[in-house]
Amino acid sequence: MTARVLVLGGTGEARRLAAALADRPGLHVVSSLAGRIADPLLPEGEVRVGGFGGPDGLAAWLRREQVDMVVDATHPFAHRMTTSAARATAEIGVPFLVLRRPGWQAGPGDNWHWAESVPAAASLLADLGERVFSTIGRQELAAFADLDAHWFLARCVDQPEPPLPRRLEIILDRGPFTVDGERRLLRQHRIDVLVTKDSGGDMTAAKLVAARQLGLPVVVVCRPPAPDVPVVETVEEAVAWLETLVATRPHAG
């Protein structure tokens, strides 16, 4: 009997997981995207787009679709989705795994300043420089809206909505980025300080290397705490977790 797997996606890891599972016997995979990006990169296989309506809505959807396993491969800062999925799967007894890439680690030559939130990051800027490069995404730029003494360069996938900083230039782009390209960008806009989230991964890490090379401070927003559930860091580990569950199902074989 085929096992139905829901992959909560939107990341490169989620797309790689869907690809890795596409031809696996005994598995039917549905990838779910939140629908917040106008032109998302779609994974292989069946895809649904849109929210579930909180943990109760997700639990009802899982029951209705007879889902056997859930892998949360959302962005490390998609805290609400992860929390909802943990509650919904616990409520109905569906195995749940979080696939989360490792966070970034400061190295020699880095000048990092950790912040517990985006508003906390905004409060650090007064002592670090006037010209700010923000890569926190479009949804939380409001935290900088009152910082009229600063000039912001914000890179987003989609156009942000007000409230926004008064002195703002927007770049619409998505990774992967190169160190050379990021260094040119920082120099071209005479950036004093970079603000980013601890997203981890290689696709957007080039900006950190470029900032180090140019001696620029970096404000790094900490990840939200993960729920008390199984967590793996690689697609291969997630595939192994799923295969073990399939092999040990009572009706397997």
Tab-separated table of N, CA and C in Angstrom, residues 96-180:
chain	number	residue	atom	x	y	z
A	96	PHE	N	6.153	13.083	12.250
A	96	PHE	CA	6.525	14.429	11.804
A	96	PHE	C	8.023	14.605	11.934
A	97	LEU	N	8.639	15.143	10.887
A	97	LEU	CA	10.087	15.406	10.863
A	97	LEU	C	10.321	16.816	10.359
A	98	VAL	N	11.283	17.512	10.951
A	98	VAL	CA	11.718	18.816	10.461
A	98	VAL	C	13.058	18.654	9.751
A	99	LEU	N	13.114	19.073	8.506
A	99	LEU	CA	14.361	19.123	7.740
A	99	LEU	C	14.833	20.563	7.740
A	100	ARG	N	15.917	20.829	8.457
A	100	ARG	CA	16.361	22.206	8.636
A	100	ARG	C	17.861	22.298	8.396
A	101	ARG	N	18.245	23.069	7.398
A	101	ARG	CA	19.670	23.246	7.107
A	101	ARG	C	20.386	23.873	8.306
A	102	PRO	N	21.665	23.562	8.506
A	102	PRO	CA	22.398	24.147	9.634
A	102	PRO	C	22.491	25.667	9.500
A	103	GLY	N	22.537	26.337	10.637
A	103	GLY	CA	22.717	27.786	10.629
A	103	GLY	C	24.150	28.154	10.297
A	104	TRP	N	24.361	29.428	10.005
A	104	TRP	CA	25.700	29.918	9.714
A	104	TRP	C	26.510	30.083	10.998
A	105	GLN	N	27.813	29.950	10.863
A	105	GLN	CA	28.728	30.123	11.984
A	105	GLN	C	29.758	31.192	11.625
A	106	ALA	N	29.952	32.137	12.531
A	106	ALA	CA	30.968	33.172	12.301
A	106	ALA	C	32.358	32.549	12.302
A	107	GLY	N	33.217	33.072	11.423
A	107	GLY	CA	34.576	32.584	11.329
A	107	GLY	C	35.575	33.703	11.548
A	108	PRO	N	36.857	33.391	11.428
A	108	PRO	CA	37.892	34.417	11.605
A	108	PRO	C	37.676	35.597	10.661
A	109	GLY	N	37.742	36.796	11.209
A	109	GLY	CA	37.565	37.999	10.411
A	109	GLY	C	36.145	38.501	10.345
A	110	ASP	N	35.168	37.707	10.823
A	110	ASP	CA	33.776	38.145	10.807
A	110	ASP	C	33.504	39.087	11.977
A	111	ASN	N	32.689	40.097	11.716
A	111	ASN	CA	32.263	41.052	12.748
A	111	ASN	C	30.745	40.982	12.826
A	112	TRP	N	30.242	39.940	13.528
A	112	TRP	CA	28.816	39.668	13.579
A	112	TRP	C	28.219	40.188	14.877
A	113	HIS	N	26.987	40.681	14.763
A	113	HIS	CA	26.219	41.140	15.916
A	113	HIS	C	24.887	40.394	15.892
A	114	TRP	N	24.638	39.554	16.890
A	114	TRP	CA	23.438	38.731	16.908
A	114	TRP	C	22.270	39.516	17.497
A	115	ALA	N	21.079	39.316	16.899
A	115	ALA	CA	19.862	39.975	17.376
A	115	ALA	C	18.768	38.925	17.510
A	116	GLU	N	17.956	39.042	18.543
A	116	GLU	CA	16.910	38.059	18.805
A	116	GLU	C	15.714	38.216	17.871
A	117	SER	N	15.585	39.368	17.216
A	117	SER	CA	14.447	39.628	16.346
A	117	SER	C	14.828	40.712	15.348
A	118	VAL	N	13.965	40.942	14.355
A	118	VAL	CA	14.222	42.018	13.405
A	118	VAL	C	14.146	43.385	14.087
A	119	PRO	N	13.153	43.664	14.963
A	119	PRO	CA	13.182	44.943	15.688
A	119	PRO	C	14.453	45.126	16.516
A	120	ALA	N	14.940	44.043	17.115
A	120	ALA	CA	16.196	44.141	17.860
A	120	ALA	C	17.356	44.452	16.927
A	121	ALA	N	17.328	43.896	15.726
A	121	ALA	CA	18.366	44.196	14.736
A	121	ALA	C	18.325	45.674	14.361
A	122	ALA	N	17.120	46.212	14.211
A	122	ALA	CA	16.975	47.628	13.867
A	122	ALA	C	17.586	48.519	14.941
A	123	SER	N	17.470	48.104	16.186
A	123	SER	CA	17.986	48.924	17.282
A	123	SER	C	19.504	48.952	17.326
A	124	LEU	N	20.157	48.017	16.648
A	124	LEU	CA	21.624	47.962	16.645
A	124	LEU	C	22.251	48.862	15.583
A	125	LEU	N	21.471	49.316	14.622
A	125	LEU	CA	22.048	49.981	13.457
A	125	LEU	C	22.652	51.347	13.757
A	126	ALA	N	22.152	52.033	14.773
A	126	ALA	CA	22.638	53.389	15.056
A	126	ALA	C	24.141	53.419	15.289
A	127	ASP	N	24.688	52.345	15.846
A	127	ASP	CA	26.112	52.308	16.175
A	127	ASP	C	26.960	51.642	15.098
A	128	LEU	N	26.345	51.201	14.003
A	128	LEU	CA	27.082	50.396	13.034
A	128	LEU	C	27.230	51.039	11.658
A	129	GLY	N	26.421	52.032	11.331
A	129	GLY	CA	26.570	52.686	10.034
A	129	GLY	C	25.263	53.220	9.513
A	130	GLU	N	25.372	54.082	8.502
A	130	GLU	CA	24.183	54.734	7.945
A	130	GLU	C	23.583	53.953	6.786
A	131	ARG	N	24.421	53.377	5.930
A	131	ARG	CA	23.940	52.736	4.710
A	131	ARG	C	23.836	51.224	4.955
A	132	VAL	N	22.599	50.722	4.867
A	132	VAL	CA	22.279	49.366	5.311
A	132	VAL	C	21.834	48.517	4.124
A	133	PHE	N	22.382	47.320	4.025
A	133	PHE	CA	21.927	46.333	3.052
A	133	PHE	C	21.098	45.302	3.799
A	134	SER	N	19.790	45.248	3.514
A	134	SER	CA	18.882	44.321	4.193
A	134	SER	C	18.552	43.143	3.278
A	135	THR	N	18.739	41.928	3.799
A	135	THR	CA	18.349	40.719	3.075
A	135	THR	C	17.412	39.878	3.935
A	136	ILE	N	16.586	40.527	4.743
A	136	ILE	CA	15.668	39.809	5.635
A	136	ILE	C	14.360	39.449	4.943
A	137	GLY	N	14.185	39.817	3.674
A	137	GLY	CA	12.937	39.572	2.987
A	137	GLY	C	12.025	40.795	3.022
A	138	ARG	N	10.869	40.671	2.400
A	138	ARG	CA	9.993	41.828	2.213
A	138	ARG	C	9.002	42.037	3.346
A	139	GLN	N	8.756	41.001	4.169
A	139	GLN	CA	7.633	41.066	5.093
A	139	GLN	C	7.947	41.792	6.395
A	140	GLU	N	9.219	42.005	6.704
A	140	GLU	CA	9.549	42.612	7.991
A	140	GLU	C	10.312	43.930	7.858
A	141	LEU	N	10.288	44.513	6.676
A	141	LEU	CA	10.963	45.794	6.487
A	141	LEU	C	10.316	46.915	7.301
A	142	ALA	N	9.083	46.702	7.749
A	142	ALA	CA	8.404	47.713	8.570
A	142	ALA	C	9.180	48.023	9.840
A	143	ALA	N	9.997	47.086	10.310
A	143	ALA	CA	10.787	47.320	11.515
A	143	ALA	C	11.789	48.457	11.323
A	144	PHE	N	12.108	48.791	10.063
A	144	PHE	CA	13.065	49.849	9.763
A	144	PHE	C	12.380	51.152	9.330
A	145	ALA	N	11.053	51.160	9.320
A	145	ALA	CA	10.318	52.263	8.706
A	145	ALA	C	10.584	53.612	9.367
A	146	ASP	N	10.894	53.615	10.643
A	146	ASP	CA	11.088	54.884	11.365
A	146	ASP	C	12.547	55.321	11.441
A	147	LEU	N	13.440	54.581	10.793
A	147	LEU	CA	14.864	54.901	10.883
A	147	LEU	C	15.248	55.875	9.772
A	148	ASP	N	14.822	57.110	9.905
A	148	ASP	CA	15.048	58.099	8.843
A	148	ASP	C	16.512	58.495	8.697
A	149	ALA	N	17.326	58.230	9.702
A	149	ALA	CA	18.739	58.579	9.617
A	149	ALA	C	19.520	57.585	8.764
A	150	HIS	N	18.886	56.483	8.388
A	150	HIS	CA	19.571	55.441	7.629
A	150	HIS	C	19.035	55.373	6.207
A	151	TRP	N	19.908	54.927	5.297
A	151	TRP	CA	19.545	54.621	3.912
A	151	TRP	C	19.589	53.109	3.753
A	152	PHE	N	18.568	52.544	3.094
A	152	PHE	CA	18.446	51.090	2.993
A	152	PHE	C	18.459	50.626	1.539
A	153	LEU	N	19.208	49.564	1.311
A	153	LEU	CA	19.116	48.771	0.098
A	153	LEU	C	18.500	47.441	0.515
A	154	ALA	N	17.329	47.128	0.007
A	154	ALA	CA	16.633	45.900	0.393
A	154	ALA	C	16.525	44.973	-0.809
A	155	ARG	N	16.977	43.745	-0.631
A	155	ARG	CA	16.850	42.748	-1.706
A	155	ARG	C	15.739	41.763	-1.325
A	156	CYS	N	14.760	41.630	-2.229
A	156	CYS	CA	13.602	40.774	-1.987
A	156	CYS	C	13.279	40.006	-3.269
A	157	VAL	N	12.517	38.936	-3.117
A	157	VAL	CA	12.031	38.205	-4.292
A	157	VAL	C	10.856	38.938	-4.912
A	158	ASP	N	9.940	39.449	-4.082
A	158	ASP	CA	8.776	40.195	-4.542
A	158	ASP	C	8.775	41.593	-3.944
A	159	GLN	N	7.992	42.478	-4.537
A	159	GLN	CA	7.906	43.868	-4.089
A	159	GLN	C	7.325	43.943	-2.671
A	160	PRO	N	8.002	44.633	-1.750
A	160	PRO	CA	7.460	44.786	-0.401
A	160	PRO	C	6.336	45.817	-0.367
A	161	GLU	N	5.549	45.764	0.710
A	161	GLU	CA	4.441	46.691	0.880
A	161	GLU	C	4.698	47.583	2.091
A	162	PRO	N	4.111	48.789	2.100
A	162	PRO	CA	4.281	49.708	3.237
A	162	PRO	C	3.750	49.078	4.523
A	163	PRO	N	4.277	49.606	5.667
A	163	PRO	CA	5.218	50.730	5.808
A	163	PRO	C	6.652	50.315	5.492
A	164	LEU	N	7.385	51.240	4.896
A	164	LEU	CA	8.758	50.991	4.482
A	164	LEU	C	9.636	52.157	4.905
A	165	PRO	N	10.956	51.943	4.971
A	165	PRO	CA	11.853	53.060	5.260
A	165	PRO	C	11.697	54.182	4.222
A	166	ARG	N	11.841	55.409	4.672
A	166	ARG	CA	11.689	56.551	3.763
A	166	ARG	C	12.800	56.574	2.724
A	167	ARG	N	14.015	56.265	3.115
A	167	ARG	CA	15.163	56.257	2.195
A	167	ARG	C	15.465	54.805	1.845
A	168	LEU	N	14.914	54.369	0.727
A	168	LEU	CA	14.949	52.945	0.391
A	168	LEU	C	15.125	52.739	-1.101
A	169	GLU	N	16.016	51.815	-1.446
A	169	GLU	CA	16.133	51.305	-2.818
A	169	GLU	C	15.907	49.805	-2.761
A	170	ILE	N	15.135	49.285	-3.704
A	170	ILE	CA	14.761	47.870	-3.699
A	170	ILE	C	15.376	47.161	-4.897
A	171	ILE	N	15.926	45.972	-4.643
A	171	ILE	CA	16.398	45.083	-5.696
A	171	ILE	C	15.548	43.812	-5.636
A	172	LEU	N	14.903	43.447	-6.745
A	172	LEU	CA	14.134	42.211	-6.818
A	172	LEU	C	15.017	41.136	-7.454
A	173	ASP	N	15.380	40.150	-6.655
A	173	ASP	CA	16.307	39.119	-7.121
A	173	ASP	C	16.230	37.942	-6.164
A	174	ARG	N	16.706	36.790	-6.621
A	174	ARG	CA	16.810	35.621	-5.742
A	174	ARG	C	18.096	34.873	-6.058
A	175	GLY	N	18.620	34.165	-5.041
A	175	GLY	CA	19.885	33.476	-5.184
A	175	GLY	C	19.786	32.287	-6.140
A	176	PRO	N	20.928	31.636	-6.365
A	176	PRO	CA	22.200	31.825	-5.648
A	176	PRO	C	22.981	33.041	-6.125
A	177	PHE	N	23.798	33.573	-5.213
A	177	PHE	CA	24.626	34.737	-5.492
A	177	PHE	C	26.097	34.348	-5.379
A	178	THR	N	26.964	35.142	-6.020
A	178	THR	CA	28.398	34.886	-5.975
A	178	THR	C	29.080	35.902	-5.070
A	179	VAL	N	30.242	35.530	-4.567
A	179	VAL	CA	31.004	36.443	-3.715
A	179	VAL	C	31.407	37.693	-4.501
A	180	ASP	N	31.852	37.509	-5.738
A	180	ASP	CA	32.251	38.664	-6.548
A	180	ASP	C	31.074	39.599	-6.772
